[in-house]
């Protein structure tokens, strides 16, 4: 491969579920849909969601673990996924008043809901207590407020305690969330021995990042705490290991490796840029050297979803001399998890219409899309999957040569790139053509969407496979 060539395409081929390939093969239907719903439109399908749930369940079944799966609905705003989780016999993790209220109003059983919101107002706690939804406590002020609310309402509530500051390889894992194990021990003792309306039932954590080993270490430390509580005759019913289960978005590892290799070369000026204005996606160049790593989601990985879960369960606990799954089983714990992104893997795409073509001051081709970058955005520095170009008219042009360019959006900022990567178009983009972004249901389409310039939010539709 001539990696130095200007025209060679650094592909990042996305994995596509068959509902997506089916939909994309019908250009007319897709064009009609966007004409009816406006651009961009988020198209969803529930089938992959149920398939993903099933994959987790089969692992939990294999290890014979009592369990509950709480879909973390903050990863996508559509109520349909929360409803589907409930319809499949599972649960929903809610992170705000409206998320919880919607779930209650639609008839999801309160005992299949949990409240983990980072900010818990009196209103949301009142709603949870009145409906007997388990509350995950993160700090003392929350605890005090919840005590007030339950006393006022004369209604008991079940609480789980969120833990943070676990140790991994001798170092403390930083977190803004949760109690230390020591604080939690004292708090649980206090709850247990008082006549408060709070009932302690389990421990909870949600770790940043995607480390199997860190999660196994956290579980081990939770079990230590559970043992200490047992000595005080305080039983623990459940252990919630949160979310953060990896998703693999890409077909080929080699493409992923090539991309980073070429990004580094481009950043050092050793090849033409592959990102807009040679953006290094979070790496820093100082005096001819590159520092740091690109701050992007690991879009390619080989331990996603159920394999990630199984990886945690199979990790040996050195302290207890047995694998994590055996530890959980022996403690007779209900294992809870809160996957968001991973349950939404393959469950949605975003489609936008091309509004204009132009060249920027450096001569780069820009395709203007009727969307803005908050409609395809996560904390990752770029969404590293090739978009799919759907021409409005097949063979509209005799000029079918591929070309390269960038996708820009509707916010009036120089930085308003939909993707930072340079994109290859199989044929020159025409006005009214569609650009499809695959696998956007988890965070990408909703988490950061805003209405600046008074642009309306994108419509959300559901299709059958
Ligand atoms: C965000 C969040 C999740 C879901 O994380 P994913 O990475 O989407 O799986 C689960 N639990 C808590 C407490 C969260 O904040």
Coordinates of C-alpha atoms and ligand atoms in Angstrom, one line a residue:
X1 CA 0.0 0.0 0.0
X2 CA 1.3 3.4 -0.9
X3 CA 0.4 5.2 2.4
X4 CA 1.9 8.4 1.3
X5 CA -0.4 8.9 -1.6
X6 CA -2.7 11.9 -1.5
X7 CA -5.7 10.1 -3.0
X8 CA -5.5 6.8 -1.2
X9 CA -8.6 6.4 1.0
X10 CA -8.1 5.8 4.7
X11 CA -11.3 3.9 5.1
X12 CA -13.1 3.2 8.4
X13 CA -15.8 0.8 7.3
X14 CA -18.8 0.6 9.7
X15 CA -20.5 -2.6 10.7
X16 CA -24.1 -2.4 9.4
X17 CA -27.0 -4.4 10.8
X18 CA -29.3 -5.9 8.1
X19 CA -32.1 -3.5 8.8
X20 CA -29.7 -0.7 7.8
X21 CA -28.5 -2.3 4.6
X22 CA -32.2 -3.1 3.8
X23 CA -33.2 0.5 4.3
X24 CA -30.3 1.9 2.4
X25 CA -31.0 -0.2 -0.6
X26 CA -34.3 1.6 -1.0
X27 CA -33.2 5.1 -2.0
X28 CA -36.7 6.3 -2.8
X29 CA -38.1 5.4 0.5
X30 CA -35.2 7.1 2.3
X31 CA -35.6 10.3 0.2
X32 CA -39.3 10.3 0.9
X33 CA -38.7 9.9 4.6
X34 CA -36.4 12.8 4.8
X35 CA -38.7 14.9 2.6
X36 CA -41.5 14.2 5.1
X37 CA -39.5 14.5 8.4
X38 CA -36.9 17.1 7.5
X39 CA -33.2 17.0 7.7
X40 CA -31.6 15.5 9.7
X41 CA -33.7 12.6 10.7
X42 CA -32.9 9.9 13.3
X43 CA -34.1 6.5 12.2
X44 CA -34.4 3.8 14.8
X45 CA -35.1 0.1 14.9
X46 CA -35.9 -1.9 18.1
X47 CA -34.7 -5.2 16.9
X48 CA -30.9 -4.7 17.5
X49 CA -31.8 -3.4 21.0
X50 CA -33.6 -6.7 21.9
X51 CA -30.8 -8.7 20.3
X52 CA -28.3 -6.9 22.5
X53 CA -30.3 -7.4 25.6
X54 CA -30.5 -11.1 24.7
X55 CA -26.7 -11.3 24.4
X56 CA -26.2 -10.0 27.9
X57 CA -28.9 -12.3 29.3
X58 CA -27.3 -15.4 27.7
X59 CA -24.0 -14.7 29.5
X60 CA -25.8 -14.1 32.8
X61 CA -27.7 -17.3 32.3
X62 CA -24.5 -19.2 31.4
X63 CA -23.1 -18.3 34.8
X64 CA -26.4 -18.8 36.5
X65 CA -26.5 -15.4 38.0
X66 CA -29.6 -13.7 39.3
X67 CA -29.6 -10.4 37.5
X68 CA -31.3 -7.2 36.3
X69 CA -30.4 -5.2 33.3
X70 CA -31.2 -1.5 33.6
X71 CA -31.1 0.3 30.3
X72 CA -29.4 3.6 30.9
X73 CA -31.8 5.7 28.9
X74 CA -29.8 8.9 29.0
X75 CA -27.9 7.5 26.0
X76 CA -31.0 8.1 23.8
X77 CA -34.0 10.2 24.4
X78 CA -36.6 8.0 22.7
X79 CA -39.0 6.4 25.2
X80 CA -39.4 3.4 22.9
X81 CA -36.2 1.9 24.1
X82 CA -37.1 2.2 27.7
X83 CA -40.5 0.6 26.9
X84 CA -38.8 -2.2 25.0
X85 CA -36.5 -2.9 27.9
X86 CA -39.5 -3.3 30.2
X87 CA -41.4 -5.3 27.6
X88 CA -38.4 -7.7 27.5
X89 CA -38.7 -8.1 31.3
X90 CA -35.8 -5.9 32.1
X91 CA -35.4 -2.5 33.7
X92 CA -34.5 1.2 33.1
X93 CA -31.9 3.5 34.7
X94 CA -33.2 7.0 34.9
X95 CA -31.0 10.1 35.3
X96 CA -33.5 13.0 35.6
X97 CA -37.0 14.0 36.7
X98 CA -38.4 13.8 33.1
X99 CA -36.7 10.5 32.3
X100 CA -38.2 9.0 35.5
X101 CA -41.6 10.6 35.0
X102 CA -42.0 9.5 31.4
X103 CA -41.1 5.9 32.4
X104 CA -43.7 5.9 35.2
X105 CA -46.3 7.5 33.0
X106 CA -45.9 4.9 30.3
X107 CA -46.5 2.2 32.9
X108 CA -43.1 0.8 33.6
X109 CA -43.2 -0.9 37.0
X110 CA -41.5 1.2 39.6
X111 CA -39.6 -1.7 40.9
X112 CA -38.1 -2.0 37.4
X113 CA -36.8 1.5 37.6
X114 CA -33.8 3.0 39.3
X115 CA -32.8 6.7 39.9
X116 CA -29.1 7.5 39.5
X117 CA -29.4 11.2 38.5
X118 CA -26.2 13.1 39.2
X119 CA -28.3 16.0 40.6
X120 CA -31.2 14.9 42.7
X121 CA -33.6 17.7 43.4
X122 CA -36.4 17.5 46.0
X123 CA -38.8 17.1 43.1
X124 CA -37.2 14.1 41.6
X125 CA -36.7 12.5 45.0
X126 CA -40.3 13.1 45.9
X127 CA -41.3 11.4 42.6
X128 CA -39.1 8.4 43.3
X129 CA -40.3 8.0 47.0
X130 CA -44.0 8.4 46.1
X131 CA -43.6 5.7 43.5
X132 CA -41.2 3.4 45.5
X133 CA -38.4 3.7 43.0
X134 CA -35.0 2.7 44.3
X135 CA -32.6 5.7 44.7
X136 CA -28.9 5.4 44.3
X137 CA -27.2 7.7 46.8
X138 CA -24.1 9.6 45.8
X139 CA -23.3 12.0 48.7
X140 CA -24.3 13.1 52.2
X141 CA -26.4 16.1 51.1
X142 CA -28.5 13.8 48.9
X143 CA -28.9 11.5 51.9
X144 CA -30.1 14.3 54.1
X145 CA -32.6 15.5 51.5
X146 CA -33.9 12.0 50.9
X147 CA -34.3 11.6 54.7
X148 CA -36.4 14.8 54.7
X149 CA -38.5 13.7 51.8
X150 CA -39.3 10.3 53.3
X151 CA -40.1 11.7 56.7
X152 CA -42.4 14.3 55.1
X153 CA -44.2 11.7 53.0
X154 CA -44.1 9.0 55.8
X155 CA -43.1 6.6 53.0
X156 CA -40.1 4.3 53.0
X157 CA -37.7 4.0 50.1
X158 CA -35.0 1.6 49.1
X159 CA -31.5 3.0 48.7
X160 CA -28.4 1.7 47.0
X161 CA -25.1 3.3 47.8
X162 CA -22.8 4.5 45.0
X163 CA -19.1 3.8 45.5
X164 CA -16.1 5.5 44.1
X165 CA -12.4 5.8 44.7
X166 CA -11.6 2.1 44.1
X167 CA -8.0 1.0 44.1
X168 CA -6.5 -0.5 41.0
X169 CA -2.8 -1.6 40.9
X170 CA -2.1 0.3 44.1
X171 CA -3.6 3.6 42.8
X172 CA -6.9 5.2 43.5
X173 CA -9.2 5.6 40.5
X174 CA -10.3 9.1 40.4
X175 CA -14.1 9.8 40.4
X176 CA -16.3 12.7 41.3
X177 CA -19.0 10.1 42.1
X178 CA -19.8 8.0 45.1
X179 CA -18.7 7.4 48.6
X180 CA -15.4 5.8 49.6
X181 CA -15.8 2.3 51.0
X182 CA -15.1 3.6 54.4
X183 CA -17.7 6.3 54.2
X184 CA -20.2 3.9 52.7
X185 CA -19.7 1.4 55.6
X186 CA -20.4 4.2 58.2
X187 CA -23.4 5.4 56.2
X188 CA -25.0 2.0 55.8
X189 CA -24.5 1.3 59.5
X190 CA -26.2 4.6 60.2
X191 CA -29.1 3.8 57.9
X192 CA -29.5 0.3 59.2
X193 CA -29.5 1.2 62.9
X194 CA -31.8 4.2 62.7
X195 CA -35.6 4.4 62.5
X196 CA -35.3 6.3 59.2
X197 CA -37.6 5.4 56.3
X198 CA -34.5 4.3 54.3
X199 CA -33.8 0.6 53.5
X200 CA -30.3 -0.3 52.4
X201 CA -30.4 -2.9 49.7
X202 CA -27.3 -2.8 47.6
X203 CA -24.1 -1.3 46.3
X204 CA -23.6 0.5 43.0
X205 CA -20.7 1.8 40.9
X206 CA -20.3 3.1 37.3
X207 CA -16.7 3.5 36.2
X208 CA -15.3 5.9 33.6
X209 CA -13.4 4.3 30.8
X210 CA -13.5 0.7 29.4
X211 CA -11.3 -1.4 31.6
X212 CA -12.4 -5.0 32.3
X213 CA -9.7 -5.3 35.0
X214 CA -10.8 -2.1 36.8
X215 CA -14.3 -3.3 37.0
X216 CA -13.3 -6.7 38.3
X217 CA -11.2 -4.9 41.0
X218 CA -14.1 -2.7 41.9
X219 CA -16.4 -5.8 42.3
X220 CA -13.8 -7.4 44.5
X221 CA -13.6 -4.3 46.7
X222 CA -17.4 -4.2 46.9
X223 CA -17.4 -7.8 48.1
X224 CA -15.0 -6.9 50.8
X225 CA -17.4 -4.2 52.0
X226 CA -20.3 -6.7 51.7
X227 CA -18.4 -9.1 54.0
X228 CA -17.8 -6.3 56.5
X229 CA -21.5 -5.5 56.5
X230 CA -22.4 -9.1 56.9
X231 CA -20.3 -9.2 60.1
X232 CA -22.7 -6.5 61.4
X233 CA -25.6 -8.6 60.3
X234 CA -26.5 -6.2 57.4
X235 CA -27.3 -8.1 54.3
X236 CA -26.6 -6.8 50.8
X237 CA -29.1 -7.9 48.1
X238 CA -27.7 -6.5 44.9
X239 CA -24.5 -5.3 43.3
X240 CA -24.8 -2.9 40.4
X241 CA -21.8 -2.6 38.1
X242 CA -23.1 0.3 36.0
X243 CA -22.4 0.7 32.3
X244 CA -19.5 1.4 30.0
X245 CA -19.7 -1.9 28.1
X246 CA -17.8 -1.4 24.9
X247 CA -19.3 -1.3 21.4
X248 CA -17.4 -2.3 18.3
X249 CA -18.4 -0.1 15.4
X250 CA -15.9 -1.1 12.8
X251 CA -15.3 -4.0 10.6
X252 CA -11.6 -4.2 10.4
X253 CA -8.8 -3.8 13.0
X254 CA -6.3 -3.1 10.2
X255 CA -8.3 0.0 9.1
X256 CA -8.3 1.3 12.6
X257 CA -4.6 0.8 13.0
X258 CA -3.9 2.4 9.6
X259 CA -6.0 5.4 10.4
X260 CA -3.9 6.2 13.5
X261 CA -0.7 5.5 11.8
X262 CA -1.6 7.9 9.0
X263 CA -3.0 10.5 11.5
X264 CA 0.3 10.6 13.3
X265 CA 2.2 10.9 10.1
X266 CA -0.1 13.6 8.9
X267 CA 0.2 15.5 12.2
X268 CA 4.0 15.4 11.8
X269 CA 3.7 16.8 8.3
X270 CA 4.9 13.5 6.7
X271 CA 1.8 13.1 4.6
X272 CA -1.1 15.2 3.4
X273 CA -3.7 15.9 6.1
X274 CA -6.5 13.3 6.6
X275 CA -8.5 15.6 9.0
X276 CA -9.7 19.2 8.6
X277 CA -6.8 21.6 9.0
X278 CA -4.7 18.7 10.0
X279 CA -6.6 18.3 13.4
X280 CA -4.6 15.8 15.5
X281 CA -7.8 14.7 17.4
X282 CA -6.3 15.6 20.8
X283 CA -2.6 14.8 20.3
X284 CA -0.2 17.7 20.7
X285 CA 2.8 18.5 18.5
X286 CA 5.7 20.1 20.3
X287 CA 9.0 20.6 18.5
X288 CA 8.5 18.0 15.9
X289 CA 7.3 15.4 18.4
X290 CA 3.7 14.2 19.0
X291 CA 2.5 13.9 22.5
X292 CA -0.5 12.1 24.0
X293 CA -3.0 9.9 22.2
X294 CA -6.0 10.8 20.1
X295 CA -8.9 11.4 22.5
X296 CA -11.4 9.3 20.7
X297 CA -13.7 6.4 21.6
X298 CA -12.2 3.0 20.8
X299 CA -14.5 2.5 17.8
X300 CA -12.7 -0.7 17.0
X301 CA -12.2 -3.2 19.8
X302 CA -12.5 -6.9 20.0
X303 CA -14.1 -7.2 23.4
X304 CA -17.5 -5.6 23.1
X305 CA -20.9 -6.0 24.8
X306 CA -21.4 -9.6 26.1
X307 CA -17.7 -10.4 25.7
X308 CA -16.9 -7.5 27.8
X309 CA -19.3 -8.7 30.5
X310 CA -17.9 -12.2 30.3
X311 CA -14.4 -10.8 30.5
X312 CA -15.3 -9.2 33.9
X313 CA -17.0 -12.3 35.2
X314 CA -14.1 -14.5 34.3
X315 CA -11.4 -12.3 35.8
X316 CA -9.8 -14.1 38.8
X317 CA -10.1 -12.4 42.1
X318 CA -6.7 -12.8 43.7
X319 CA -8.0 -12.0 47.1
X320 CA -10.7 -14.6 47.1
X321 CA -9.0 -17.1 44.9
X322 CA -11.9 -17.6 42.5
X323 CA -13.3 -15.9 39.4
X324 CA -15.6 -12.9 39.8
X325 CA -18.7 -14.9 38.7
X326 CA -18.1 -17.4 41.5
X327 CA -17.7 -14.6 44.0
X328 CA -21.0 -13.0 43.0
X329 CA -22.8 -16.4 43.1
X330 CA -21.3 -17.4 46.4
X331 CA -22.5 -14.1 47.9
X332 CA -25.9 -14.8 46.4
X333 CA -25.9 -11.3 45.0
X334 CA -28.3 -10.1 42.3
X335 CA -26.0 -8.7 39.6
X336 CA -27.2 -5.5 38.1
X337 CA -25.8 -3.7 35.2
X338 CA -26.7 -0.4 33.4
X339 CA -25.7 -0.5 29.8
X340 CA -26.6 2.5 27.7
X341 CA -24.6 2.8 24.6
X342 CA -24.1 -1.0 24.1
X343 CA -27.8 -1.8 24.2
X344 CA -28.2 0.8 21.4
X345 CA -25.5 -0.7 19.2
X346 CA -26.9 -0.8 15.7
X347 CA -30.3 0.6 16.8
X348 CA -30.2 3.9 15.0
X349 CA -28.8 6.0 12.1
X350 CA -28.8 9.7 11.3
X351 CA -29.6 10.9 7.8
X352 CA -29.0 14.4 6.5
X353 CA -29.4 16.2 3.1
X354 CA -26.7 18.0 1.2
X355 CA -27.6 21.7 0.8
X356 CA -24.5 23.1 -1.0
X357 CA -21.0 22.3 -2.3
X358 CA -18.2 24.9 -2.2
X359 CA -14.5 25.2 -1.8
X360 CA -13.0 26.8 1.3
X361 CA -10.2 29.3 1.1
X362 CA -7.6 26.5 0.8
X363 CA -9.5 24.8 -2.0
X364 CA -11.0 22.0 0.1
X365 CA -14.3 20.7 -1.1
X366 CA -17.0 21.3 1.5
X367 CA -20.4 19.6 1.4
X368 CA -22.9 21.6 3.5
X369 CA -25.4 19.5 5.3
X370 CA -28.8 20.4 6.6
X371 CA -27.8 19.6 10.2
X372 CA -25.4 20.8 12.8
X373 CA -22.6 19.2 14.6
X374 CA -24.5 18.9 18.0
X375 CA -26.6 16.3 16.2
X376 CA -23.7 14.0 15.7
X377 CA -21.6 14.5 18.7
X378 CA -20.1 12.7 21.7
X379 CA -17.2 13.4 24.0
X380 CA -15.0 11.7 21.4
X381 CA -12.9 14.1 19.3
X382 CA -14.4 12.7 16.1
X383 CA -16.9 10.0 15.1
X384 CA -14.6 7.6 13.3
X385 CA -16.9 5.7 10.9
X386 CA -17.3 6.3 7.2
X387 CA -20.6 7.9 6.4
X388 CA -22.6 6.6 3.4
X389 CA -23.4 8.7 0.5
X390 CA -26.8 8.1 -1.1
X391 CA -27.2 10.0 -4.4
X392 CA -30.6 11.6 -5.1
X393 CA -30.4 10.4 -8.6
X394 CA -28.5 7.4 -9.7
X395 CA -26.0 8.2 -12.5
X396 CA -27.1 11.9 -12.4
X397 CA -23.7 12.8 -13.6
X398 CA -21.5 11.5 -16.2
X399 CA -18.7 12.6 -13.9
X400 CA -18.8 9.6 -11.5
X401 CA -15.2 10.1 -10.3
X402 CA -14.7 9.8 -6.6
X403 CA -13.6 12.9 -4.8
X404 CA -12.6 14.0 -1.3
X405 CA -14.1 16.6 0.9
X406 CA -15.4 17.6 4.3
X407 CA -18.9 17.8 5.8
X408 CA -19.9 21.1 7.4
X409 CA -23.1 22.1 9.2
X410 CA -25.5 24.9 10.0
X411 CA -23.9 26.6 13.0
X412 CA -22.1 29.8 12.0
X413 CA -18.7 28.8 13.4
X414 CA -15.5 28.1 11.6
X415 CA -15.2 24.9 13.6
X416 CA -18.6 23.6 12.5
X417 CA -17.4 20.4 10.9
X418 CA -19.8 17.4 11.2
X419 CA -16.8 15.1 10.9
X420 CA -13.2 16.2 11.2
X421 CA -12.1 13.4 8.9
X422 CA -11.7 13.9 5.2
X423 CA -14.4 11.9 3.5
X424 CA -14.3 10.1 0.2
X425 CA -17.4 10.5 -2.0
X426 CA -17.8 7.8 -4.6
X427 CA -19.3 10.4 -6.9
X428 CA -19.4 14.2 -6.7
X429 CA -22.1 15.1 -4.1
X430 CA -25.2 16.8 -5.5
X431 CA -27.7 19.0 -3.8
X432 CA -30.4 16.8 -2.3
X433 CA -28.1 13.8 -1.9
X434 CA -28.2 12.1 1.4
X435 CA -25.4 11.4 3.8
X436 CA -26.1 8.6 6.3
X437 CA -24.2 8.3 9.6
X438 CA -24.5 4.7 10.8
X439 CA -24.9 3.5 14.4
X440 CA -25.6 6.8 16.1
X441 CA -28.4 5.8 18.5
X442 CA -26.0 5.6 21.5
X443 CA -25.2 9.2 22.6
X444 CA -24.2 10.5 19.1
X445 CA -27.6 11.8 18.0
X446 CA -29.1 13.1 21.2
X447 CA -26.7 13.7 24.0
X448 CA -25.4 17.1 22.9
X449 CA -28.1 18.2 20.5
X450 CA -28.9 21.9 20.8
X451 CA -31.3 24.3 19.2
X452 CA -28.9 27.2 18.6
X453 CA -30.0 29.5 15.7
X454 CA -33.5 28.2 16.6
X455 CA -33.0 25.2 14.4
X456 CA -35.5 22.6 15.5
X457 CA -34.3 19.3 16.9
X458 CA -34.1 16.4 14.6
X459 CA -37.2 14.1 14.3
X460 CA -37.0 10.6 15.5
X461 CA -38.7 7.8 13.7
X462 CA -38.9 4.0 14.1
X463 CA -38.9 1.4 11.4
X464 CA -39.5 -2.3 11.3
X465 CA -36.6 -4.4 10.1
Ligands
LIG1 C1 -24.0 6.9 31.8 C2 -24.3 5.9 32.8 C3 -24.5 4.6 32.4 C4 -24.5 4.1 31.0 O1 -23.2 4.1 30.5 P1 -22.9 3.5 29.0 O2 -21.5 3.9 28.8 O3 -23.8 4.2 28.1 O4 -23.1 2.0 29.1 C5 -24.8 3.7 33.4 N1 -24.9 4.1 34.7 C6 -24.6 5.3 35.1 C7 -24.7 5.7 36.5 C8 -24.3 6.3 34.2 O5 -24.0 7.5 34.6

